[in-house]
GROMACS .gro file of C-alpha atoms in nm:
model
  406
    1UNK     CA    1   0.726   1.345 -12.703
    2UNK     CA    2   0.706   1.110 -12.404
    3UNK     CA    3   0.363   0.985 -12.310
    4UNK     CA    4   0.240   1.065 -11.963
    5UNK     CA    5   0.125   0.792 -11.730
    6UNK     CA    6  -0.257   0.781 -11.689
    7UNK     CA    7  -0.364   0.943 -11.359
    8UNK     CA    8  -0.527   0.628 -11.217
    9UNK     CA    9  -0.216   0.421 -11.293
   10UNK     CA   10   0.005   0.688 -11.138
   11UNK     CA   11  -0.198   0.684 -10.816
   12UNK     CA   12  -0.176   0.305 -10.797
   13UNK     CA   13   0.198   0.315 -10.862
   14UNK     CA   14   0.269   0.564 -10.585
   15UNK     CA   15   0.027   0.396 -10.344
   16UNK     CA   16   0.229   0.074 -10.387
   17UNK     CA   17   0.558   0.257 -10.337
   18UNK     CA   18   0.424   0.421 -10.021
   19UNK     CA   19   0.296   0.082  -9.902
   20UNK     CA   20   0.655  -0.042  -9.922
   21UNK     CA   21   0.763   0.262  -9.723
   22UNK     CA   22   0.480   0.253  -9.467
   23UNK     CA   23   0.531  -0.113  -9.374
   24UNK     CA   24   0.881  -0.062  -9.229
   25UNK     CA   25   0.773   0.259  -9.054
   26UNK     CA   26   0.485   0.078  -8.883
   27UNK     CA   27   0.717  -0.205  -8.785
   28UNK     CA   28   0.998   0.013  -8.650
   29UNK     CA   29   0.782   0.269  -8.466
   30UNK     CA   30   0.498   0.046  -8.342
   31UNK     CA   31   0.592  -0.323  -8.343
   32UNK     CA   32   0.970  -0.315  -8.292
   33UNK     CA   33   0.974  -0.136  -7.953
   34UNK     CA   34   0.731  -0.395  -7.816
   35UNK     CA   35   0.938  -0.679  -7.962
   36UNK     CA   36   1.262  -0.539  -7.821
   37UNK     CA   37   1.104  -0.504  -7.478
   38UNK     CA   38   0.989  -0.866  -7.495
   39UNK     CA   39   1.349  -0.961  -7.576
   40UNK     CA   40   1.458  -0.803  -7.248
   41UNK     CA   41   1.592  -0.465  -7.361
   42UNK     CA   42   1.576  -0.174  -7.119
   43UNK     CA   43   1.312   0.087  -7.201
   44UNK     CA   44   1.573   0.361  -7.197
   45UNK     CA   45   1.778   0.189  -7.468
   46UNK     CA   46   1.466   0.136  -7.676
   47UNK     CA   47   1.361   0.501  -7.664
   48UNK     CA   48   1.714   0.619  -7.744
   49UNK     CA   49   1.721   0.386  -8.045
   50UNK     CA   50   1.385   0.503  -8.178
   51UNK     CA   51   1.483   0.869  -8.137
   52UNK     CA   52   1.804   0.808  -8.334
   53UNK     CA   53   1.609   0.638  -8.611
   54UNK     CA   54   1.408   0.958  -8.665
   55UNK     CA   55   1.720   1.154  -8.763
   56UNK     CA   56   1.742   1.041  -9.130
   57UNK     CA   57   1.384   1.154  -9.182
   58UNK     CA   58   1.453   1.496  -9.033
   59UNK     CA   59   1.776   1.547  -9.227
   60UNK     CA   60   1.686   1.386  -9.560
   61UNK     CA   61   1.680   1.721  -9.738
   62UNK     CA   62   2.056   1.743  -9.683
   63UNK     CA   63   2.129   1.475  -9.944
   64UNK     CA   64   1.821   1.543 -10.156
   65UNK     CA   65   2.032   1.756 -10.400
   66UNK     CA   66   2.207   1.436 -10.510
   67UNK     CA   67   1.869   1.291 -10.604
   68UNK     CA   68   1.768   1.612 -10.779
   69UNK     CA   69   2.071   1.570 -11.006
   70UNK     CA   70   1.967   1.217 -11.111
   71UNK     CA   71   1.857   1.174 -11.470
   72UNK     CA   72   1.657   0.864 -11.380
   73UNK     CA   73   1.505   0.822 -11.034
   74UNK     CA   74   1.420   0.455 -11.070
   75UNK     CA   75   1.782   0.367 -10.995
   76UNK     CA   76   1.762   0.550 -10.662
   77UNK     CA   77   1.427   0.390 -10.573
   78UNK     CA   78   1.537   0.036 -10.656
   79UNK     CA   79   1.874   0.072 -10.482
   80UNK     CA   80   1.716   0.222 -10.170
   81UNK     CA   81   1.448  -0.046 -10.145
   82UNK     CA   82   1.700  -0.325 -10.198
   83UNK     CA   83   1.901  -0.184  -9.905
   84UNK     CA   84   1.582  -0.149  -9.700
   85UNK     CA   85   1.530  -0.524  -9.733
   86UNK     CA   86   1.890  -0.633  -9.687
   87UNK     CA   87   1.928  -0.430  -9.366
   88UNK     CA   88   1.623  -0.602  -9.215
   89UNK     CA   89   1.718  -0.961  -9.298
   90UNK     CA   90   1.994  -0.992  -9.030
   91UNK     CA   91   1.725  -0.935  -8.764
   92UNK     CA   92   1.626  -1.296  -8.835
   93UNK     CA   93   1.929  -1.427  -8.648
   94UNK     CA   94   2.070  -1.140  -8.439
   95UNK     CA   95   1.983  -1.129  -8.069
   96UNK     CA   96   1.894  -0.763  -7.997
   97UNK     CA   97   2.007  -0.784  -7.635
   98UNK     CA   98   2.351  -0.932  -7.708
   99UNK     CA   99   2.403  -0.765  -8.046
  100UNK     CA  100   2.240  -0.429  -7.972
  101UNK     CA  101   2.504  -0.220  -8.150
  102UNK     CA  102   2.476  -0.427  -8.468
  103UNK     CA  103   2.096  -0.418  -8.461
  104UNK     CA  104   2.101  -0.041  -8.405
  105UNK     CA  105   2.347   0.012  -8.694
  106UNK     CA  106   2.134  -0.200  -8.928
  107UNK     CA  107   1.816  -0.017  -8.834
  108UNK     CA  108   1.984   0.321  -8.881
  109UNK     CA  109   2.105   0.211  -9.226
  110UNK     CA  110   1.751   0.096  -9.298
  111UNK     CA  111   1.607   0.432  -9.190
  112UNK     CA  112   1.861   0.616  -9.408
  113UNK     CA  113   1.766   0.398  -9.707
  114UNK     CA  114   1.393   0.446  -9.640
  115UNK     CA  115   1.430   0.824  -9.611
  116UNK     CA  116   1.628   0.828  -9.938
  117UNK     CA  117   1.358   0.619 -10.108
  118UNK     CA  118   1.098   0.865  -9.983
  119UNK     CA  119   1.287   1.160 -10.135
  120UNK     CA  120   1.324   0.981 -10.470
  121UNK     CA  121   0.958   0.876 -10.480
  122UNK     CA  122   0.838   1.229 -10.403
  123UNK     CA  123   1.071   1.374 -10.667
  124UNK     CA  124   0.939   1.121 -10.919
  125UNK     CA  125   0.582   1.219 -10.834
  126UNK     CA  126   0.661   1.584 -10.897
  127UNK     CA  127   0.818   1.502 -11.234
  128UNK     CA  128   0.545   1.261 -11.343
  129UNK     CA  129   0.212   1.381 -11.207
  130UNK     CA  130   0.041   1.699 -11.337
  131UNK     CA  131  -0.051   1.976 -11.093
  132UNK     CA  132  -0.424   1.915 -11.121
  133UNK     CA  133  -0.392   1.555 -10.996
  134UNK     CA  134  -0.166   1.616 -10.695
  135UNK     CA  135  -0.442   1.613 -10.434
  136UNK     CA  136  -0.573   1.272 -10.537
  137UNK     CA  137  -0.216   1.149 -10.574
  138UNK     CA  138  -0.135   1.240 -10.214
  139UNK     CA  139  -0.458   1.081 -10.096
  140UNK     CA  140  -0.357   0.754 -10.264
  141UNK     CA  141  -0.003   0.774 -10.127
  142UNK     CA  142  -0.127   0.830  -9.772
  143UNK     CA  143  -0.367   0.536  -9.809
  144UNK     CA  144  -0.076   0.311  -9.910
  145UNK     CA  145   0.136   0.444  -9.624
  146UNK     CA  146  -0.135   0.388  -9.363
  147UNK     CA  147  -0.220   0.039  -9.484
  148UNK     CA  148   0.147  -0.054  -9.459
  149UNK     CA  149   0.176   0.095  -9.111
  150UNK     CA  150  -0.135  -0.086  -8.994
  151UNK     CA  151  -0.033  -0.424  -9.138
  152UNK     CA  152   0.321  -0.423  -9.003
  153UNK     CA  153   0.258  -0.214  -8.691
  154UNK     CA  154  -0.042  -0.328  -8.493
  155UNK     CA  155  -0.103  -0.619  -8.730
  156UNK     CA  156   0.249  -0.750  -8.673
  157UNK     CA  157   0.197  -0.753  -8.297
  158UNK     CA  158  -0.122  -0.956  -8.336
  159UNK     CA  159   0.016  -1.204  -8.590
  160UNK     CA  160   0.354  -1.251  -8.420
  161UNK     CA  161   0.183  -1.440  -8.139
  162UNK     CA  162   0.085  -1.702  -8.396
  163UNK     CA  163   0.365  -1.706  -8.654
  164UNK     CA  164   0.660  -1.546  -8.474
  165UNK     CA  165   0.862  -1.232  -8.555
  166UNK     CA  166   1.092  -1.400  -8.812
  167UNK     CA  167   0.791  -1.460  -9.036
  168UNK     CA  168   0.685  -1.097  -8.991
  169UNK     CA  169   1.030  -0.976  -9.093
  170UNK     CA  170   1.029  -1.196  -9.404
  171UNK     CA  171   0.683  -1.069  -9.495
  172UNK     CA  172   0.803  -0.712  -9.445
  173UNK     CA  173   1.103  -0.762  -9.674
  174UNK     CA  174   0.875  -0.924  -9.932
  175UNK     CA  175   0.641  -0.623  -9.912
  176UNK     CA  176   0.928  -0.378  -9.968
  177UNK     CA  177   1.076  -0.569 -10.260
  178UNK     CA  178   0.739  -0.639 -10.423
  179UNK     CA  179   0.641  -0.272 -10.420
  180UNK     CA  180   0.980  -0.195 -10.574
  181UNK     CA  181   0.886  -0.384 -10.890
  182UNK     CA  182   0.606  -0.132 -10.955
  183UNK     CA  183   0.852   0.114 -11.107
  184UNK     CA  184   0.923  -0.134 -11.387
  185UNK     CA  185   0.577  -0.067 -11.531
  186UNK     CA  186   0.599   0.309 -11.564
  187UNK     CA  187   0.732   0.565 -11.805
  188UNK     CA  188   0.978   0.793 -11.628
  189UNK     CA  189   1.035   1.140 -11.765
  190UNK     CA  190   1.393   1.260 -11.787
  191UNK     CA  191   1.511   1.515 -11.535
  192UNK     CA  192   1.485   1.878 -11.650
  193UNK     CA  193   1.815   2.011 -11.781
  194UNK     CA  194   1.823   2.270 -11.501
  195UNK     CA  195   1.841   1.990 -11.249
  196UNK     CA  196   2.163   1.849 -11.387
  197UNK     CA  197   2.338   2.182 -11.439
  198UNK     CA  198   2.642   2.269 -11.235
  199UNK     CA  199   2.935   2.062 -11.123
  200UNK     CA  200   2.908   2.073 -10.746
  201UNK     CA  201   2.702   1.882 -10.494
  202UNK     CA  202   2.414   2.127 -10.516
  203UNK     CA  203   2.247   2.169 -10.858
  204UNK     CA  204   2.285   2.514 -11.007
  205UNK     CA  205   2.021   2.746 -10.861
  206UNK     CA  206   1.942   2.517 -10.565
  207UNK     CA  207   2.034   2.784 -10.313
  208UNK     CA  208   1.779   3.016 -10.472
  209UNK     CA  209   1.487   2.812 -10.341
  210UNK     CA  210   1.581   2.920  -9.987
  211UNK     CA  211   1.577   3.284 -10.097
  212UNK     CA  212   1.217   3.261 -10.210
  213UNK     CA  213   0.939   3.383  -9.978
  214UNK     CA  214   0.729   3.082 -10.080
  215UNK     CA  215   0.987   2.845  -9.930
  216UNK     CA  216   0.992   3.016  -9.593
  217UNK     CA  217   0.614   3.057  -9.586
  218UNK     CA  218   0.580   2.685  -9.659
  219UNK     CA  219   0.831   2.592  -9.389
  220UNK     CA  220   0.650   2.809  -9.133
  221UNK     CA  221   0.317   2.655  -9.230
  222UNK     CA  222   0.458   2.304  -9.202
  223UNK     CA  223   0.602   2.383  -8.858
  224UNK     CA  224   0.275   2.516  -8.713
  225UNK     CA  225  -0.042   2.402  -8.893
  226UNK     CA  226  -0.047   2.049  -8.753
  227UNK     CA  227   0.019   2.143  -8.389
  228UNK     CA  228  -0.334   2.054  -8.276
  229UNK     CA  229  -0.352   1.705  -8.421
  230UNK     CA  230   0.016   1.618  -8.365
  231UNK     CA  231  -0.013   1.684  -7.991
  232UNK     CA  232  -0.358   1.525  -7.968
  233UNK     CA  233  -0.232   1.215  -8.144
  234UNK     CA  234   0.044   1.170  -7.887
  235UNK     CA  235  -0.173   1.255  -7.586
  236UNK     CA  236  -0.497   1.077  -7.679
  237UNK     CA  237  -0.380   0.738  -7.552
  238UNK     CA  238  -0.261   0.861  -7.212
  239UNK     CA  239  -0.579   1.069  -7.173
  240UNK     CA  240  -0.798   0.765  -7.239
  241UNK     CA  241  -0.596   0.565  -6.987
  242UNK     CA  242  -0.647   0.840  -6.728
  243UNK     CA  243  -1.022   0.813  -6.789
  244UNK     CA  244  -1.009   0.444  -6.699
  245UNK     CA  245  -1.039   0.300  -7.051
  246UNK     CA  246  -0.860  -0.032  -7.100
  247UNK     CA  247  -0.563  -0.078  -7.329
  248UNK     CA  248  -0.745  -0.338  -7.541
  249UNK     CA  249  -1.022  -0.090  -7.614
  250UNK     CA  250  -0.771   0.185  -7.688
  251UNK     CA  251  -0.579  -0.049  -7.917
  252UNK     CA  252  -0.895  -0.138  -8.109
  253UNK     CA  253  -0.990   0.227  -8.146
  254UNK     CA  254  -0.647   0.343  -8.264
  255UNK     CA  255  -0.587   0.037  -8.479
  256UNK     CA  256  -0.908   0.017  -8.684
  257UNK     CA  257  -1.151   0.313  -8.688
  258UNK     CA  258  -0.876   0.574  -8.666
  259UNK     CA  259  -0.670   0.424  -8.949
  260UNK     CA  260  -0.980   0.375  -9.167
  261UNK     CA  261  -1.093   0.732  -9.102
  262UNK     CA  262  -0.751   0.869  -9.197
  263UNK     CA  263  -0.748   0.673  -9.523
  264UNK     CA  264  -1.101   0.786  -9.612
  265UNK     CA  265  -1.015   1.145  -9.518
  266UNK     CA  266  -0.703   1.135  -9.734
  267UNK     CA  267  -0.885   1.003 -10.040
  268UNK     CA  268  -1.170   1.250  -9.989
  269UNK     CA  269  -0.935   1.540  -9.920
  270UNK     CA  270  -0.727   1.468 -10.228
  271UNK     CA  271  -1.034   1.467 -10.449
  272UNK     CA  272  -1.172   1.785 -10.294
  273UNK     CA  273  -0.834   1.958 -10.320
  274UNK     CA  274  -0.807   1.893 -10.693
  275UNK     CA  275  -1.166   2.003 -10.748
  276UNK     CA  276  -1.195   2.310 -10.524
  277UNK     CA  277  -0.834   2.414 -10.473
  278UNK     CA  278  -0.549   2.291 -10.257
  279UNK     CA  279  -0.536   2.594 -10.027
  280UNK     CA  280  -0.911   2.598  -9.965
  281UNK     CA  281  -0.911   2.230  -9.870
  282UNK     CA  282  -0.610   2.278  -9.641
  283UNK     CA  283  -0.803   2.545  -9.451
  284UNK     CA  284  -1.105   2.315  -9.428
  285UNK     CA  285  -0.882   2.046  -9.278
  286UNK     CA  286  -0.727   2.286  -9.024
  287UNK     CA  287  -1.067   2.412  -8.910
  288UNK     CA  288  -1.202   2.056  -8.895
  289UNK     CA  289  -0.928   1.895  -8.687
  290UNK     CA  290  -0.898   2.202  -8.463
  291UNK     CA  291  -1.270   2.180  -8.381
  292UNK     CA  292  -1.235   1.809  -8.307
  293UNK     CA  293  -0.944   1.879  -8.072
  294UNK     CA  294  -1.155   2.143  -7.896
  295UNK     CA  295  -1.432   1.882  -7.859
  296UNK     CA  296  -1.173   1.650  -7.700
  297UNK     CA  297  -1.087   1.930  -7.460
  298UNK     CA  298  -1.455   1.969  -7.371
  299UNK     CA  299  -1.503   1.594  -7.322
  300UNK     CA  300  -1.202   1.577  -7.095
  301UNK     CA  301  -1.319   1.882  -6.898
  302UNK     CA  302  -1.664   1.724  -6.852
  303UNK     CA  303  -1.497   1.454  -6.643
  304UNK     CA  304  -1.720   1.155  -6.721
  305UNK     CA  305  -1.740   1.117  -7.102
  306UNK     CA  306  -1.840   0.784  -7.253
  307UNK     CA  307  -1.611   0.573  -7.467
  308UNK     CA  308  -1.855   0.623  -7.754
  309UNK     CA  309  -1.810   1.001  -7.733
  310UNK     CA  310  -1.432   0.964  -7.744
  311UNK     CA  311  -1.454   0.717  -8.033
  312UNK     CA  312  -1.675   0.942  -8.245
  313UNK     CA  313  -1.458   1.247  -8.177
  314UNK     CA  314  -1.129   1.071  -8.250
  315UNK     CA  315  -1.271   0.918  -8.567
  316UNK     CA  316  -1.382   1.265  -8.681
  317UNK     CA  317  -1.042   1.404  -8.584
  318UNK     CA  318  -0.852   1.155  -8.797
  319UNK     CA  319  -1.091   1.199  -9.088
  320UNK     CA  320  -0.997   1.569  -9.086
  321UNK     CA  321  -0.629   1.481  -9.041
  322UNK     CA  322  -0.638   1.266  -9.355
  323UNK     CA  323  -0.808   1.546  -9.546
  324UNK     CA  324  -0.547   1.797  -9.427
  325UNK     CA  325  -0.246   1.576  -9.502
  326UNK     CA  326  -0.348   1.500  -9.860
  327UNK     CA  327  -0.430   1.862  -9.942
  328UNK     CA  328  -0.137   2.020  -9.757
  329UNK     CA  329   0.116   1.787  -9.923
  330UNK     CA  330  -0.036   1.884 -10.257
  331UNK     CA  331   0.008   2.251 -10.162
  332UNK     CA  332   0.372   2.188 -10.066
  333UNK     CA  333   0.421   2.022 -10.406
  334UNK     CA  334   0.276   2.335 -10.565
  335UNK     CA  335   0.536   2.545 -10.382
  336UNK     CA  336   0.823   2.320 -10.493
  337UNK     CA  337   1.009   2.423 -10.807
  338UNK     CA  338   0.997   2.118 -11.032
  339UNK     CA  339   1.371   2.091 -11.126
  340UNK     CA  340   1.463   2.095 -10.754
  341UNK     CA  341   1.161   1.909 -10.623
  342UNK     CA  342   1.344   1.663 -10.399
  343UNK     CA  343   1.535   1.932 -10.212
  344UNK     CA  344   1.249   2.174 -10.158
  345UNK     CA  345   0.972   1.925 -10.087
  346UNK     CA  346   1.196   1.729  -9.850
  347UNK     CA  347   1.259   2.048  -9.655
  348UNK     CA  348   0.883   2.093  -9.616
  349UNK     CA  349   0.845   1.733  -9.500
  350UNK     CA  350   1.130   1.777  -9.251
  351UNK     CA  351   0.944   2.078  -9.113
  352UNK     CA  352   0.630   1.867  -9.061
  353UNK     CA  353   0.845   1.626  -8.859
  354UNK     CA  354   0.968   1.927  -8.664
  355UNK     CA  355   0.606   2.023  -8.590
  356UNK     CA  356   0.544   1.677  -8.449
  357UNK     CA  357   0.855   1.702  -8.231
  358UNK     CA  358   0.794   2.046  -8.078
  359UNK     CA  359   0.417   2.008  -8.033
  360UNK     CA  360   0.454   1.671  -7.860
  361UNK     CA  361   0.729   1.799  -7.629
  362UNK     CA  362   0.551   2.125  -7.543
  363UNK     CA  363   0.214   1.953  -7.513
  364UNK     CA  364   0.355   1.710  -7.259
  365UNK     CA  365   0.490   1.996  -7.049
  366UNK     CA  366   0.159   2.184  -7.058
  367UNK     CA  367  -0.034   1.870  -6.963
  368UNK     CA  368   0.190   1.823  -6.659
  369UNK     CA  369   0.122   2.179  -6.546
  370UNK     CA  370  -0.236   2.247  -6.657
  371UNK     CA  371  -0.399   1.928  -6.781
  372UNK     CA  372  -0.523   1.794  -7.113
  373UNK     CA  373  -0.802   2.044  -7.181
  374UNK     CA  374  -0.583   2.355  -7.160
  375UNK     CA  375  -0.321   2.184  -7.376
  376UNK     CA  376  -0.573   2.100  -7.648
  377UNK     CA  377  -0.712   2.453  -7.649
  378UNK     CA  378  -0.364   2.608  -7.684
  379UNK     CA  379  -0.260   2.373  -7.964
  380UNK     CA  380  -0.587   2.423  -8.151
  381UNK     CA  381  -0.528   2.800  -8.131
  382UNK     CA  382  -0.179   2.757  -8.283
  383UNK     CA  383  -0.323   2.559  -8.574
  384UNK     CA  384  -0.605   2.808  -8.636
  385UNK     CA  385  -0.357   3.097  -8.631
  386UNK     CA  386  -0.169   2.930  -8.918
  387UNK     CA  387  -0.461   2.984  -9.160
  388UNK     CA  388  -0.328   3.322  -9.285
  389UNK     CA  389  -0.009   3.136  -9.381
  390UNK     CA  390  -0.214   2.914  -9.613
  391UNK     CA  391  -0.345   3.221  -9.794
  392UNK     CA  392   0.007   3.365  -9.810
  393UNK     CA  393   0.147   3.039  -9.951
  394UNK     CA  394  -0.125   3.023 -10.215
  395UNK     CA  395  -0.067   3.385 -10.315
  396UNK     CA  396   0.308   3.327 -10.335
  397UNK     CA  397   0.251   3.012 -10.543
  398UNK     CA  398   0.036   3.203 -10.792
  399UNK     CA  399   0.297   3.479 -10.818
  400UNK     CA  400   0.577   3.226 -10.863
  401UNK     CA  401   0.388   3.047 -11.140
  402UNK     CA  402   0.310   3.377 -11.315
  403UNK     CA  403   0.679   3.475 -11.310
  404UNK     CA  404   0.791   3.135 -11.441
  405UNK     CA  405   0.544   3.142 -11.731
  406UNK     CA  406   0.604   3.506 -11.822
   0.00000   0.00000   0.00000
């Protein structure tokens, strides 16, 4: 019988893998647009590029069945992370203004490789980590992701003034390839036989996961639960600007306390989820961040709030966000059938990206018509109304497990 990896070692392993994934995300979504603008690119071209780069993350579940069929996932992880590095290296010598098409193609290939790595890592976690450790696992993974985003997002913008962007790119590639070596020190379980059955693209039985009520309940939860914090996260910066707060102060707030609070919330939420139940902790997170968004609405409505009041509220908001993310991802893992983990879990993650997209778009329209406070109240209501879905998902999970063990 194959030995299982100790829980603490598993959490460290996946935190390192998510660090290698979070670094490029922070660079591409936070640092790269600023760098491209400094190179003279039009804002319209920059926003089109960044919107295109989201597509592999939204559609990653489409090729997840290939990963589900893999006997060993380390091959997928190593290959994807090698490509992640190789597609970034040409940025050292390409001029983004004169070679825009080439830069865009390389970044799209990088995003595709990163999304594939994400699917393989999540599938490996579902094969390797026992159910009772999934909350703490997701807390550790989110901590690695956020540290990577912070270092190569805001951190890259600060350091590039002193060392230049080529050094940042080399450091980013080194981060990706170093985290890749972590899989060499683990014992990987073989894929379940059910995963490799069938001769087509989709593993045998894969279509059945989309006939299960638990799948659709999970997708609906992923599409709605985060509406409050997704919209608030997009709108917080503009709201602070409209209250006369300087960009340096906003940058400090969003770059340090907010990131730290999210990491702490994720680690705390993961521990609480494993101890008191994933569904119960998810509900705690929803109630917590919804209340914080309502406090933001009240502060904005008051008209003359202090920066300290905003800082405390946003820190509390992101603490609850971290708690919710760790526990909700653990719940989505619970809903995923282990032999087809990559396909099902990737669909849930795509739905969370969909929540970010629709809530940001709708929130912006409501702000234009009715202001920030009304927007925050509406989005908080959507999140709170998703709580019955958490109960339904948990009930469906228990039923599914009972049927599988009968």
